[in-house]
PDB file of C-alpha atoms in Angstrom:
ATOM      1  CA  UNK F 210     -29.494 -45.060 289.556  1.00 49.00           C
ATOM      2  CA  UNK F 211     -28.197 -47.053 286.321  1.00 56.00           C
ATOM      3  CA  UNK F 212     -29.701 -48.701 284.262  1.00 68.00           C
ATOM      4  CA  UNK F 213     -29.815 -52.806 285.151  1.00 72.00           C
ATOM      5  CA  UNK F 214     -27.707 -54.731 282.409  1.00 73.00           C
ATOM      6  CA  UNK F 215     -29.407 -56.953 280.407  1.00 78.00           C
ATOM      7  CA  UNK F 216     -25.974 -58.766 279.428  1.00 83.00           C
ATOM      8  CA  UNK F 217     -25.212 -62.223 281.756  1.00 85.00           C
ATOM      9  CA  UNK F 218     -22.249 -62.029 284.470  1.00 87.00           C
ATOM     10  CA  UNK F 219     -19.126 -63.936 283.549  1.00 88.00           C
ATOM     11  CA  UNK F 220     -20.187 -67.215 285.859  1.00 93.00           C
ATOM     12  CA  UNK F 221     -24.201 -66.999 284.954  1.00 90.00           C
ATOM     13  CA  UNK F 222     -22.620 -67.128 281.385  1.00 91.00           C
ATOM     14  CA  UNK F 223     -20.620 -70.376 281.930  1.00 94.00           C
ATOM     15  CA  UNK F 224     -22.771 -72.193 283.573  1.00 93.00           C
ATOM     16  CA  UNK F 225     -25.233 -71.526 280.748  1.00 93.00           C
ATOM     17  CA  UNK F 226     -22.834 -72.699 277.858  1.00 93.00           C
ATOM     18  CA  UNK F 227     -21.437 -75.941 279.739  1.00 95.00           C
ATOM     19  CA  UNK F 228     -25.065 -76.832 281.006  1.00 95.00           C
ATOM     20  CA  UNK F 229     -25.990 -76.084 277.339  1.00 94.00           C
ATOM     21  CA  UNK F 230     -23.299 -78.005 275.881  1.00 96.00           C
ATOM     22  CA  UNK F 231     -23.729 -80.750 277.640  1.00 97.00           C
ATOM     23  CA  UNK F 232     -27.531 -80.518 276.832  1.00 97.00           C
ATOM     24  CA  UNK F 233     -26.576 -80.803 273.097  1.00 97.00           C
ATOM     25  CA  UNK F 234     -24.046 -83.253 273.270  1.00 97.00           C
ATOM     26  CA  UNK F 235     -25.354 -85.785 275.269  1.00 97.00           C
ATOM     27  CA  UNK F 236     -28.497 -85.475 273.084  1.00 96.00           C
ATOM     28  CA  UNK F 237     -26.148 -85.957 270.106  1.00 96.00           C
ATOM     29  CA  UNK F 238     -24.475 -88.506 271.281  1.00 96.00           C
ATOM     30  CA  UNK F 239     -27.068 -90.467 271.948  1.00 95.00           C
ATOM     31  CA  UNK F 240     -28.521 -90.164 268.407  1.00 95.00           C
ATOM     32  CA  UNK F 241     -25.139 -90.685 267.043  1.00 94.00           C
ATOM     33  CA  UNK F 242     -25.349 -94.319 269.045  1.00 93.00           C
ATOM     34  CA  UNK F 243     -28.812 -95.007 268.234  1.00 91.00           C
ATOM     35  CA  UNK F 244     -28.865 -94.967 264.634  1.00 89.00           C
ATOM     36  CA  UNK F 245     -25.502 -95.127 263.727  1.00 89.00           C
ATOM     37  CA  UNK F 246     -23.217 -97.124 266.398  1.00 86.00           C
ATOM     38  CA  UNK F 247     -25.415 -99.772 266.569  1.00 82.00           C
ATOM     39  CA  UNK F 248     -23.566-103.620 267.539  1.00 80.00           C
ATOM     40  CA  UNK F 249     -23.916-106.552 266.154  1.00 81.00           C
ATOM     41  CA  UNK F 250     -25.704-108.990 268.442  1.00 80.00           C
ATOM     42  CA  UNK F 251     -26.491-112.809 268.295  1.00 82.00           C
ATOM     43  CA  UNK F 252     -30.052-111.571 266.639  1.00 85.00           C
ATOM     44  CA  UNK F 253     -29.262-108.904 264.777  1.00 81.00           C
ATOM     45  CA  UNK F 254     -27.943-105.409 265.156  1.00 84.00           C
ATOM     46  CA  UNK F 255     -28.450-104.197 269.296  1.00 87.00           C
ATOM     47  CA  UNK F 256     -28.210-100.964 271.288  1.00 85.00           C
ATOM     48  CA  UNK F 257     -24.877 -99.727 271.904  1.00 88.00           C
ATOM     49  CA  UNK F 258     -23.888-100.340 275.592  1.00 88.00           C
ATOM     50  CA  UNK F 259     -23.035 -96.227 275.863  1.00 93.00           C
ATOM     51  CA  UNK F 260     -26.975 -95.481 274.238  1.00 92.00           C
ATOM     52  CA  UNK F 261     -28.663 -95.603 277.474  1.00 93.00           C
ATOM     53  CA  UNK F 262     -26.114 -94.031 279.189  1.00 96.00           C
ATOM     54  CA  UNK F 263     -25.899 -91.147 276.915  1.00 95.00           C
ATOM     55  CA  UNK F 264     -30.065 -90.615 277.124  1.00 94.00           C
ATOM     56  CA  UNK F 265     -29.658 -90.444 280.883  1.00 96.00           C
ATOM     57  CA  UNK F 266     -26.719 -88.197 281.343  1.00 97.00           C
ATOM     58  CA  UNK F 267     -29.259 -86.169 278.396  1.00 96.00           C
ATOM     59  CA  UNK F 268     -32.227 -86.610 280.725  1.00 95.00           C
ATOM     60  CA  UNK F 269     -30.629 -85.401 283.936  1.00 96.00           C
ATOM     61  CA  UNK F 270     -29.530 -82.575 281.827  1.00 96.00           C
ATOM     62  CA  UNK F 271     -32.375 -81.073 280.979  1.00 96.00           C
ATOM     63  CA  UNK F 272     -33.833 -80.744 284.152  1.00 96.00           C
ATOM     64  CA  UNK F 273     -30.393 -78.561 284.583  1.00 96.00           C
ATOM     65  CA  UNK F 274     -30.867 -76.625 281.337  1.00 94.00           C
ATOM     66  CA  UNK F 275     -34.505 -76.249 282.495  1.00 94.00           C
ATOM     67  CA  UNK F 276     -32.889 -74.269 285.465  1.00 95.00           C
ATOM     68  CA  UNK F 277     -30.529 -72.147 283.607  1.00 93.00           C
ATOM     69  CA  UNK F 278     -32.893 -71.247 281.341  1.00 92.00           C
ATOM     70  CA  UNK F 279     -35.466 -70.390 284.473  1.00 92.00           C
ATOM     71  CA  UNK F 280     -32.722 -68.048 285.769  1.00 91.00           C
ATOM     72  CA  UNK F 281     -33.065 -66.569 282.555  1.00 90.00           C
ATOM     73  CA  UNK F 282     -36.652 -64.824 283.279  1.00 88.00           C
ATOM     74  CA  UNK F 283     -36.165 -62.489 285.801  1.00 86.00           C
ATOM     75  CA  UNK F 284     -33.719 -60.269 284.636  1.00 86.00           C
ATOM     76  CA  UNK F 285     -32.014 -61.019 280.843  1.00 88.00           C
ATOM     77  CA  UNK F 286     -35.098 -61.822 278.863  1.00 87.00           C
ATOM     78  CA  UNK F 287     -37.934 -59.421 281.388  1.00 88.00           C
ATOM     79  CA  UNK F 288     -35.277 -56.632 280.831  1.00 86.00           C
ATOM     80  CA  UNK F 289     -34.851 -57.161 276.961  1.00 86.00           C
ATOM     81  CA  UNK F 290     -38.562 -57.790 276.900  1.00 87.00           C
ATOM     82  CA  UNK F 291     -38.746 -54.680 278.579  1.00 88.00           C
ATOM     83  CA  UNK F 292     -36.285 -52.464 276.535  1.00 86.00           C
ATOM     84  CA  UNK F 293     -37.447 -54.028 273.093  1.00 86.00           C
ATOM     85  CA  UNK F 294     -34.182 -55.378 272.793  1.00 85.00           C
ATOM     86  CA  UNK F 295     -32.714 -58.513 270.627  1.00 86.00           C
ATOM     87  CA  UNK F 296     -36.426 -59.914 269.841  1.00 85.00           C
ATOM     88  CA  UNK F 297     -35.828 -61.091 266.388  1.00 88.00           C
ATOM     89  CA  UNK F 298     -33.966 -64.086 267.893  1.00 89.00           C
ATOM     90  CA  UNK F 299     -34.944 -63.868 271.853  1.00 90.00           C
ATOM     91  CA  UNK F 300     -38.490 -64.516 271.154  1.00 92.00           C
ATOM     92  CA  UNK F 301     -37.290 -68.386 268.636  1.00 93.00           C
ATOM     93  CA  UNK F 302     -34.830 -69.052 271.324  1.00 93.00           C
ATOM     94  CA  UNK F 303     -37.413 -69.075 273.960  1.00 93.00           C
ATOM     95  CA  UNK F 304     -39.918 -70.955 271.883  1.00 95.00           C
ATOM     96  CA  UNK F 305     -37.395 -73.246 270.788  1.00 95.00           C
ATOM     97  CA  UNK F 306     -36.639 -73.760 274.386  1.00 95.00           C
ATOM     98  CA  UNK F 307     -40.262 -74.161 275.189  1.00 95.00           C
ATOM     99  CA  UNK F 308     -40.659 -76.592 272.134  1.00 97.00           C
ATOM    100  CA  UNK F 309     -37.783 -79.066 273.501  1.00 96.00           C
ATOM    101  CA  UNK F 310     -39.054 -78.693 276.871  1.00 96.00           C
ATOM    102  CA  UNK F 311     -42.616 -79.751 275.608  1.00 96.00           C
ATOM    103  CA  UNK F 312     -41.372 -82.787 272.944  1.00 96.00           C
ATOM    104  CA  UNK F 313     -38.965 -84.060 275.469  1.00 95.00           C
ATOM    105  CA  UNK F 314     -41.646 -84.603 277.965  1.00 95.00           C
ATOM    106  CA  UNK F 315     -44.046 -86.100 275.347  1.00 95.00           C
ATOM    107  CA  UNK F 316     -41.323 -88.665 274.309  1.00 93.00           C
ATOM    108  CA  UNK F 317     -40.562 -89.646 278.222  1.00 92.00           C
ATOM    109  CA  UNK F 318     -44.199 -90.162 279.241  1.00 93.00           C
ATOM    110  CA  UNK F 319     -46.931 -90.448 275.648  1.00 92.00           C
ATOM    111  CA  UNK F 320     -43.949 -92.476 273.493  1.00 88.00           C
ATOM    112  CA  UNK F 321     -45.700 -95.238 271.497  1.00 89.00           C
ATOM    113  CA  UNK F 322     -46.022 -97.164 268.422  1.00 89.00           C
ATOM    114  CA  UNK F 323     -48.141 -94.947 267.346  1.00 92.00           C
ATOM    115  CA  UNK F 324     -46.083 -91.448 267.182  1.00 90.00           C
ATOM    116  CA  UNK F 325     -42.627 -93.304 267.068  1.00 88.00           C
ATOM    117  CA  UNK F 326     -42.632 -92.234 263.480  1.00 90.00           C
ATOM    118  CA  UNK F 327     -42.698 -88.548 263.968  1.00 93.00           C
ATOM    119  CA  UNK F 328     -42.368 -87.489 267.593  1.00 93.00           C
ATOM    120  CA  UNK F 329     -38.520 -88.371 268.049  1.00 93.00           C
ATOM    121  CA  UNK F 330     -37.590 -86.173 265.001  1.00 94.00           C
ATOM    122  CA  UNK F 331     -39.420 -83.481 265.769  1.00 95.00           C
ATOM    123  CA  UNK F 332     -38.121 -83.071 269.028  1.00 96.00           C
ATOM    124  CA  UNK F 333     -34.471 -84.192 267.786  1.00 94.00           C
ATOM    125  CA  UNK F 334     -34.644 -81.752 264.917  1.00 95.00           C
ATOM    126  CA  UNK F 335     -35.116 -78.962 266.946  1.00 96.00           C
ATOM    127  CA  UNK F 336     -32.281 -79.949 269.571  1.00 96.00           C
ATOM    128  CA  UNK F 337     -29.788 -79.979 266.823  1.00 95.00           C
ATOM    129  CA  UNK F 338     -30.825 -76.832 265.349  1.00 95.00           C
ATOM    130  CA  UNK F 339     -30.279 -74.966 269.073  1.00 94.00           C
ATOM    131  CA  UNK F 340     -26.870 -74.310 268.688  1.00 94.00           C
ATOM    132  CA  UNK F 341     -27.240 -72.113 265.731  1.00 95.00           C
ATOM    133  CA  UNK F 342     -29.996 -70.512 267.259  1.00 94.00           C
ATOM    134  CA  UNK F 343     -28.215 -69.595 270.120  1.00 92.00           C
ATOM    135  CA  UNK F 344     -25.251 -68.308 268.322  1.00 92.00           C
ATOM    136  CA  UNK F 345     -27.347 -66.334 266.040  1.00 92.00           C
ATOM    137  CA  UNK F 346     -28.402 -64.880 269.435  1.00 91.00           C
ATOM    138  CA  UNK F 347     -25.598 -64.593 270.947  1.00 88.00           C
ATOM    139  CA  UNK F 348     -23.999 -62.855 267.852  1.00 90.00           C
ATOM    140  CA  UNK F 349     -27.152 -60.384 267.312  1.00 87.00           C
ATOM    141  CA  UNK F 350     -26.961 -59.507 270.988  1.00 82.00           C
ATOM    142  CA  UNK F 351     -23.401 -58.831 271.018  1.00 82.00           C
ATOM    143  CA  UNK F 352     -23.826 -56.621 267.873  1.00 80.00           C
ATOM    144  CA  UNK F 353     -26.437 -54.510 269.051  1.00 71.00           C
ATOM    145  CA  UNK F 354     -25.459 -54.256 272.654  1.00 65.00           C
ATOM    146  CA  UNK F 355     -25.363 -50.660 274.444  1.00 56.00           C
ATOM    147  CA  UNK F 356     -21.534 -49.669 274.424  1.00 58.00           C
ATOM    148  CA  UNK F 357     -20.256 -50.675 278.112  1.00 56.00           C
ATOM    149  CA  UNK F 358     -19.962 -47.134 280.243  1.00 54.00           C
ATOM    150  CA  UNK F 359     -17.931 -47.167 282.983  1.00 55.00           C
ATOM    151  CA  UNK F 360     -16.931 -50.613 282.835  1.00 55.00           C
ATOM    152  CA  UNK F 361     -13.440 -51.821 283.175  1.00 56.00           C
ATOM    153  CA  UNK F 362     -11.441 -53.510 280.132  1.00 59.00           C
ATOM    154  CA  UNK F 363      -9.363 -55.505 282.573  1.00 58.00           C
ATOM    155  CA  UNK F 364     -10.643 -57.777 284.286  1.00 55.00           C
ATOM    156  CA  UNK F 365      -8.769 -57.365 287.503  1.00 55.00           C
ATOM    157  CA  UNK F 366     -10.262 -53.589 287.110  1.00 52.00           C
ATOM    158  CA  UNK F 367     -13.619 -54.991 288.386  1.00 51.00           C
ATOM    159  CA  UNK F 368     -13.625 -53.499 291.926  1.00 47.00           C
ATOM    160  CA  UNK F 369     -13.338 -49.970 290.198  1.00 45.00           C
ATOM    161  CA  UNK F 370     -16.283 -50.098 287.849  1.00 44.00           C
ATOM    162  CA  UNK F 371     -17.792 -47.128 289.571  1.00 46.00           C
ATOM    163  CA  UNK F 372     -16.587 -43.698 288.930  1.00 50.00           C
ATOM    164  CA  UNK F 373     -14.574 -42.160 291.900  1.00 49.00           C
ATOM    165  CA  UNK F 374     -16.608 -40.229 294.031  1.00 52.00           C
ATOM    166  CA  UNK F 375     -15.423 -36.312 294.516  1.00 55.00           C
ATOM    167  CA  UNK F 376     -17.139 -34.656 297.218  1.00 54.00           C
ATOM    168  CA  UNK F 377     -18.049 -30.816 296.179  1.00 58.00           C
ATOM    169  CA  UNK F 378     -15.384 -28.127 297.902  1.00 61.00           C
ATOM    170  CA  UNK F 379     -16.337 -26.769 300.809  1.00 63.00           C
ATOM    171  CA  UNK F 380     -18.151 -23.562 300.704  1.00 61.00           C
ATOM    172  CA  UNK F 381     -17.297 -21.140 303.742  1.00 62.00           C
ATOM    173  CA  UNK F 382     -20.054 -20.002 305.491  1.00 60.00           C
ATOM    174  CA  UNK F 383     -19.952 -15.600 305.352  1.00 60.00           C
ATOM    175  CA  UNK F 384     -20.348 -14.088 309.126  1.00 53.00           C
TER     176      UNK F 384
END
């Protein structure tokens, strides 16, 4: 029996990076609205229209990046745990994960007056500072990865990633 691979399948992959993305930019977005695209109002400078908008699209993403990084556990970081593999970087990207997680539930429900000063940067901070976490991950993985046996270059060549099976000759039986 081989070995299980710790690397993610092509779609698992995708869906990670887009849900990601999206994570990030919404979440950049909205900063970028919030403190910089602010409009002019009949009182003073207002929220942009888009602000809210951008902090829910970020909201209903993280419940999806909470997912993808769930799916996560049970086989790419319990087999890298596992094997001792890539922990210079796994072990901040899940506590970076966990740390998001934690300050963006703090700001939705315990946001005040009293932590307004602190709280949003601290979880904003971190959320900008994922991307080069996860490339440094990425990158680190990639470099120290197990070379690929029997896999096929080609991705047409997937059906065939197991070698061909030859059955032993026949040996006659002596009367």
């Amino acid at each position: 029996m081989s070995k299980a691979i710790i690397r993610l399948g092509p779609r698992h992959k995708k869906s990670l990076y887009a849900g990601f993305a999206l994570l990030w930019l919404s979440g950049a977005l909205w900063l970028a609205f919030h403190y910089f695209l602010r409009m002019d109002g009949e009182f003073g400078p207002e929220a942009h229209p888009l602000e809210a908008w951008w902090l829910r699209l970020h909201g209903l993403m993280a419940m999806l990046a909470l997912a993808l990084a769930g799916s996560l556990a049970p086989n790419h970081i319990r087999l890298a745990w596992n094997r001792r593999r890539n922990h210079r970087s796994g072990l901040p990207m899940l506590a970076l994960t966990i740390w998001l997680a934690a300050t963006g539930y703090a700001l939705y429900y315990f946001s005040s007056d009293d932590n307004a000063a602190w709280l949003p940067p601290l979880h904003w901070i971190a959320g900008l500072a994922l991307p080069l976490l996860l490339g440094l991950h990425i990158r680190r993985g990639r470099r120290r990865a197990l070379p690929r046996v029997n896999q096929p270059q080609h991705p047409q060549q997937r059906h065939v990633a197991a070698p061909s099976y030859n059955p032993p000759a026949r040996i006659k039986a002596s009367s």
